[in-house]
Structure formats: C-alpha cells, structure tokens
Amino acid sequence: MTILHNSGHLDATLSALTGPPGVFVARHGLPVGGALFDAGGSADGLGRYAMLCLGPAATLAWRAGDPGDPFDALAAFSAPSEDWSAAPGVPAPRVACLLSYDLGRVVERLPAVARAEGHLPDLWAARYGAAWVWDRASARGHLVGPPAGRAALA
C-alpha cells in the first residue's frame, strides 16, 4: 500500500471557476489529479449537482500482495480528518476511488488472472483539499472543503 501526500500547485486558471465544472474542464482541461463528477443534467432529479474535485492532498494505492485489507485501508483513508464546510444541503465530496475488477479476488475466489497488469493498482483513491460544486437547481457554485483547501484555490 502506498500513500502519497501532495503539495503541488494548481493552475491559475482555477480562478475561472464561475459556472458548471464541465464547462471549466472543456475550456481548460482537467487539472492534474482532479476528478469530474457530472451526470449531465437533472431531468430525473438525480443529477442536481456536478462536482469538480481539486488538489488531491493525498492518494492511496493498493496492489495484490500489499499487507492488510484494502477495504480497511480505504475506510481509514476516507475517514474525515478535517472539517469540510459547505452550504447547507450541498454535498462535500472528499474522496474519489477506483476499484479494479481483480480487487474482487480479495472477497471471493475468481478464475486465474488472464494477464498480469502490474502497472495499475487494484485500488486507487484520492483525498481532496477542495471541490467546486455546481447546483443546477439554483445555478450557483460553491467552493467546499476545509479552510486550507479553499484558501489554496481562492
């Protein structure tokens, strides 16, 4: 298991965050380490918010053979460690995670691996310092996160 703590700088174009995050990404690209969550609309009521997670403070990578349980590692990594402020009712995404198909081998017996792909982790997660959350219902954006994360983007 690898946990990296990042202290990189974000691109100055982040001052352009004034509208939907998908528009920002289309114009400026996805910031390094960023994660865009956008359902594309809220016709069914489920896609009210679009979120652009920015400035990963740390990342977690777990590969087969690493010590410990990957789900315990993810739970510990994802536990709130700072007060994330957000407007009432606005989601505050802290962690984005990718799970590989082969991670299923931790919880059940599966056929042999067809081909070893050692360069990708079985589990990867990023803990973010801030996020831009766009509310389609009010057409307003909110910068959410702990004070230090928000200040880094202001």
PDB file of C-alpha atoms in Angstrom:
ATOM      1  CA  MET A   1       0.000   0.000   0.000  1.00  0.00           C
ATOM      2  CA  THR A   2       1.264   3.435  -0.896  1.00  0.00           C
ATOM      3  CA  ILE A   3       0.003   6.744   0.446  1.00  0.00           C
ATOM      4  CA  LEU A   4       1.427   9.863  -1.200  1.00  0.00           C
ATOM      5  CA  HIS A   5       0.923  13.311   0.277  1.00  0.00           C
ATOM      6  CA  ASN A   6       0.903  16.012  -2.363  1.00  0.00           C
ATOM      7  CA  SER A   7       1.786  19.665  -2.009  1.00  0.00           C
ATOM      8  CA  GLY A   8       1.664  20.635  -5.674  1.00  0.00           C
ATOM      9  CA  HIS A   9       0.302  23.903  -7.004  1.00  0.00           C
ATOM     10  CA  LEU A  10      -2.873  24.209  -9.014  1.00  0.00           C
ATOM     11  CA  ASP A  11      -3.077  26.103 -12.288  1.00  0.00           C
ATOM     12  CA  ALA A  12      -4.024  29.790 -12.026  1.00  0.00           C
ATOM     13  CA  THR A  13      -6.925  29.180 -14.426  1.00  0.00           C
ATOM     14  CA  LEU A  14      -8.862  27.858 -11.422  1.00  0.00           C
ATOM     15  CA  SER A  15      -9.926  31.461 -10.873  1.00  0.00           C
ATOM     16  CA  ALA A  16     -12.187  30.779 -13.894  1.00  0.00           C
ATOM     17  CA  LEU A  17     -14.429  28.550 -11.766  1.00  0.00           C
ATOM     18  CA  THR A  18     -17.615  30.556 -12.058  1.00  0.00           C
ATOM     19  CA  GLY A  19     -20.017  28.119 -13.718  1.00  0.00           C
ATOM     20  CA  PRO A  20     -20.632  24.419 -14.244  1.00  0.00           C
ATOM     21  CA  PRO A  21     -17.484  22.339 -13.749  1.00  0.00           C
ATOM     22  CA  GLY A  22     -17.962  20.564 -17.092  1.00  0.00           C
ATOM     23  CA  VAL A  23     -17.639  23.904 -18.872  1.00  0.00           C
ATOM     24  CA  PHE A  24     -14.415  24.639 -16.979  1.00  0.00           C
ATOM     25  CA  VAL A  25     -12.966  21.241 -17.929  1.00  0.00           C
ATOM     26  CA  ALA A  26     -13.980  21.688 -21.583  1.00  0.00           C
ATOM     27  CA  ARG A  27     -12.144  25.031 -21.715  1.00  0.00           C
ATOM     28  CA  HIS A  28      -9.121  24.380 -19.511  1.00  0.00           C
ATOM     29  CA  GLY A  29      -8.789  20.602 -19.231  1.00  0.00           C
ATOM     30  CA  LEU A  30      -8.986  18.509 -16.110  1.00  0.00           C
ATOM     31  CA  PRO A  31      -6.465  19.719 -13.507  1.00  0.00           C
ATOM     32  CA  VAL A  32      -3.794  17.142 -12.649  1.00  0.00           C
ATOM     33  CA  GLY A  33      -5.264  14.777 -10.095  1.00  0.00           C
ATOM     34  CA  GLY A  34      -8.732  16.299 -10.476  1.00  0.00           C
ATOM     35  CA  ALA A  35     -11.956  14.315 -10.689  1.00  0.00           C
ATOM     36  CA  LEU A  36     -15.113  15.455 -12.505  1.00  0.00           C
ATOM     37  CA  PHE A  37     -18.484  14.031 -11.464  1.00  0.00           C
ATOM     38  CA  ASP A  38     -21.264  15.218 -13.750  1.00  0.00           C
ATOM     39  CA  ALA A  39     -24.459  13.352 -14.637  1.00  0.00           C
ATOM     40  CA  GLY A  40     -25.074  15.790 -17.480  1.00  0.00           C
ATOM     41  CA  GLY A  41     -28.424  17.023 -16.229  1.00  0.00           C
ATOM     42  CA  SER A  42     -31.088  16.605 -13.618  1.00  0.00           C
ATOM     43  CA  ALA A  43     -34.164  15.592 -15.642  1.00  0.00           C
ATOM     44  CA  ASP A  44     -34.707  12.658 -13.266  1.00  0.00           C
ATOM     45  CA  GLY A  45     -33.808  14.664 -10.149  1.00  0.00           C
ATOM     46  CA  LEU A  46     -30.670  12.629  -9.545  1.00  0.00           C
ATOM     47  CA  GLY A  47     -28.143  14.856 -11.301  1.00  0.00           C
ATOM     48  CA  ARG A  48     -28.747  18.114  -9.445  1.00  0.00           C
ATOM     49  CA  TYR A  49     -25.094  18.615  -8.541  1.00  0.00           C
ATOM     50  CA  ALA A  50     -21.950  18.495 -10.662  1.00  0.00           C
ATOM     51  CA  MET A  51     -18.618  18.386  -8.829  1.00  0.00           C
ATOM     52  CA  LEU A  52     -15.006  19.060  -9.708  1.00  0.00           C
ATOM     53  CA  CYS A  53     -12.681  17.761  -7.008  1.00  0.00           C
ATOM     54  CA  LEU A  54      -9.425  19.704  -6.920  1.00  0.00           C
ATOM     55  CA  GLY A  55      -5.980  19.472  -5.422  1.00  0.00           C
ATOM     56  CA  PRO A  56      -5.646  15.942  -4.069  1.00  0.00           C
ATOM     57  CA  ALA A  57      -3.982  16.258  -0.669  1.00  0.00           C
ATOM     58  CA  ALA A  58      -3.072  12.564  -0.682  1.00  0.00           C
ATOM     59  CA  THR A  59      -3.533   9.436  -2.781  1.00  0.00           C
ATOM     60  CA  LEU A  60      -3.764   5.785  -1.811  1.00  0.00           C
ATOM     61  CA  ALA A  61      -2.723   2.847  -3.994  1.00  0.00           C
ATOM     62  CA  TRP A  62      -3.165  -0.818  -3.010  1.00  0.00           C
ATOM     63  CA  ARG A  63      -1.939  -3.775  -5.078  1.00  0.00           C
ATOM     64  CA  ALA A  64      -2.384  -7.526  -4.669  1.00  0.00           C
ATOM     65  CA  GLY A  65       0.283  -8.687  -2.259  1.00  0.00           C
ATOM     66  CA  ASP A  66       0.300  -5.466  -0.227  1.00  0.00           C
ATOM     67  CA  PRO A  67      -0.210  -6.081   3.508  1.00  0.00           C
ATOM     68  CA  GLY A  68      -3.580  -5.551   5.135  1.00  0.00           C
ATOM     69  CA  ASP A  69      -7.129  -5.431   3.886  1.00  0.00           C
ATOM     70  CA  PRO A  70      -7.657  -2.922   1.058  1.00  0.00           C
ATOM     71  CA  PHE A  71     -11.161  -2.036   2.227  1.00  0.00           C
ATOM     72  CA  ASP A  72      -9.911  -1.299   5.755  1.00  0.00           C
ATOM     73  CA  ALA A  73      -7.171   0.858   4.221  1.00  0.00           C
ATOM     74  CA  LEU A  74      -9.768   2.718   2.135  1.00  0.00           C
ATOM     75  CA  ALA A  75     -12.033   3.236   5.160  1.00  0.00           C
ATOM     76  CA  ALA A  76      -9.150   4.672   7.197  1.00  0.00           C
ATOM     77  CA  PHE A  77      -8.008   6.838   4.283  1.00  0.00           C
ATOM     78  CA  SER A  78     -11.559   8.123   3.690  1.00  0.00           C
ATOM     79  CA  ALA A  79     -12.351   8.955   7.320  1.00  0.00           C
ATOM     80  CA  PRO A  80     -12.990  12.670   7.781  1.00  0.00           C
ATOM     81  CA  SER A  81      -9.890  14.313   9.205  1.00  0.00           C
ATOM     82  CA  GLU A  82     -10.819  17.945   8.662  1.00  0.00           C
ATOM     83  CA  ASP A  83     -13.984  19.990   8.896  1.00  0.00           C
ATOM     84  CA  TRP A  84     -15.366  20.385   5.378  1.00  0.00           C
ATOM     85  CA  SER A  85     -17.563  23.425   5.193  1.00  0.00           C
ATOM     86  CA  ALA A  86     -20.348  23.576   2.654  1.00  0.00           C
ATOM     87  CA  ALA A  87     -23.612  25.409   2.249  1.00  0.00           C
ATOM     88  CA  PRO A  88     -26.489  23.524   3.895  1.00  0.00           C
ATOM     89  CA  GLY A  89     -27.616  20.657   1.681  1.00  0.00           C
ATOM     90  CA  VAL A  90     -24.639  20.956  -0.700  1.00  0.00           C
ATOM     91  CA  PRO A  91     -22.586  17.753  -0.994  1.00  0.00           C
ATOM     92  CA  ALA A  92     -18.965  17.917   0.081  1.00  0.00           C
ATOM     93  CA  PRO A  93     -17.037  15.207  -1.815  1.00  0.00           C
ATOM     94  CA  ARG A  94     -13.810  14.340  -0.002  1.00  0.00           C
ATOM     95  CA  VAL A  95     -12.603  11.158  -1.684  1.00  0.00           C
ATOM     96  CA  ALA A  96     -12.771   9.651  -5.173  1.00  0.00           C
ATOM     97  CA  CYS A  97     -11.941   5.967  -5.571  1.00  0.00           C
ATOM     98  CA  LEU A  98     -11.343   3.485  -8.385  1.00  0.00           C
ATOM     99  CA  LEU A  99     -11.658  -0.252  -7.780  1.00  0.00           C
ATOM    100  CA  SER A 100     -10.322  -2.801 -10.255  1.00  0.00           C
ATOM    101  CA  TYR A 101     -12.143  -5.958 -11.285  1.00  0.00           C
ATOM    102  CA  ASP A 102      -9.278  -8.002  -9.847  1.00  0.00           C
ATOM    103  CA  LEU A 103      -9.862  -6.481  -6.403  1.00  0.00           C
ATOM    104  CA  GLY A 104     -12.794  -8.907  -6.228  1.00  0.00           C
ATOM    105  CA  ARG A 105     -10.231 -11.627  -5.535  1.00  0.00           C
ATOM    106  CA  VAL A 106      -9.905 -10.215  -2.034  1.00  0.00           C
ATOM    107  CA  VAL A 107     -13.525 -11.110  -1.225  1.00  0.00           C
ATOM    108  CA  GLU A 108     -14.206 -14.142  -3.422  1.00  0.00           C
ATOM    109  CA  ARG A 109     -12.468 -16.861  -5.409  1.00  0.00           C
ATOM    110  CA  LEU A 110     -12.231 -15.950  -9.097  1.00  0.00           C
ATOM    111  CA  PRO A 111     -10.553 -17.699 -12.051  1.00  0.00           C
ATOM    112  CA  ALA A 112      -6.864 -17.077 -12.602  1.00  0.00           C
ATOM    113  CA  VAL A 113      -5.736 -13.682 -13.863  1.00  0.00           C
ATOM    114  CA  ALA A 114      -5.615 -13.765 -17.669  1.00  0.00           C
ATOM    115  CA  ARG A 115      -2.641 -11.416 -17.870  1.00  0.00           C
ATOM    116  CA  ALA A 116      -0.735  -9.636 -15.125  1.00  0.00           C
ATOM    117  CA  GLU A 117      -1.117  -5.872 -15.454  1.00  0.00           C
ATOM    118  CA  GLY A 118       1.300  -4.871 -12.682  1.00  0.00           C
ATOM    119  CA  HIS A 119       1.399  -1.182 -13.506  1.00  0.00           C
ATOM    120  CA  LEU A 120      -2.146  -0.426 -12.285  1.00  0.00           C
ATOM    121  CA  PRO A 121      -3.179  -0.655  -8.637  1.00  0.00           C
ATOM    122  CA  ASP A 122      -6.171  -2.771  -7.638  1.00  0.00           C
ATOM    123  CA  LEU A 123      -7.486   0.147  -5.584  1.00  0.00           C
ATOM    124  CA  TRP A 124      -6.693   3.830  -6.051  1.00  0.00           C
ATOM    125  CA  ALA A 125      -8.152   6.739  -4.112  1.00  0.00           C
ATOM    126  CA  ALA A 126      -7.547  10.468  -3.795  1.00  0.00           C
ATOM    127  CA  ARG A 127      -8.429  12.639  -0.804  1.00  0.00           C
ATOM    128  CA  TYR A 128      -9.188  16.155  -1.973  1.00  0.00           C
ATOM    129  CA  GLY A 129      -8.422  19.526  -0.457  1.00  0.00           C
ATOM    130  CA  ALA A 130     -11.395  21.277  -2.063  1.00  0.00           C
ATOM    131  CA  ALA A 131     -14.185  20.856  -4.588  1.00  0.00           C
ATOM    132  CA  TRP A 132     -16.258  23.140  -6.816  1.00  0.00           C
ATOM    133  CA  VAL A 133     -19.897  22.032  -6.530  1.00  0.00           C
ATOM    134  CA  TRP A 134     -22.413  23.357  -9.062  1.00  0.00           C
ATOM    135  CA  ASP A 135     -26.089  23.301  -8.118  1.00  0.00           C
ATOM    136  CA  ARG A 136     -28.202  23.083 -11.272  1.00  0.00           C
ATOM    137  CA  ALA A 137     -31.383  23.988  -9.379  1.00  0.00           C
ATOM    138  CA  SER A 138     -30.065  27.371  -8.213  1.00  0.00           C
ATOM    139  CA  ALA A 139     -27.442  27.878 -10.978  1.00  0.00           C
ATOM    140  CA  ARG A 140     -24.897  28.643  -8.240  1.00  0.00           C
ATOM    141  CA  GLY A 141     -21.478  27.259  -7.476  1.00  0.00           C
ATOM    142  CA  HIS A 142     -19.975  26.559  -4.073  1.00  0.00           C
ATOM    143  CA  LEU A 143     -16.311  26.087  -3.195  1.00  0.00           C
ATOM    144  CA  VAL A 144     -16.363  23.482  -0.431  1.00  0.00           C
ATOM    145  CA  GLY A 145     -13.634  21.988   1.695  1.00  0.00           C
ATOM    146  CA  PRO A 146     -11.560  22.644   4.782  1.00  0.00           C
ATOM    147  CA  PRO A 147     -10.322  26.227   5.220  1.00  0.00           C
ATOM    148  CA  ALA A 148      -6.787  25.477   3.945  1.00  0.00           C
ATOM    149  CA  GLY A 149      -8.103  23.728   0.823  1.00  0.00           C
ATOM    150  CA  ARG A 150     -10.482  26.567  -0.012  1.00  0.00           C
ATOM    151  CA  ALA A 151      -7.786  29.190   0.633  1.00  0.00           C
ATOM    152  CA  ALA A 152      -5.432  27.443  -1.803  1.00  0.00           C
ATOM    153  CA  LEU A 153      -7.998  27.964  -4.566  1.00  0.00           C
ATOM    154  CA  ALA A 154      -9.167  31.458  -3.690  1.00  0.00           C
TER     155      ALA A 154
END
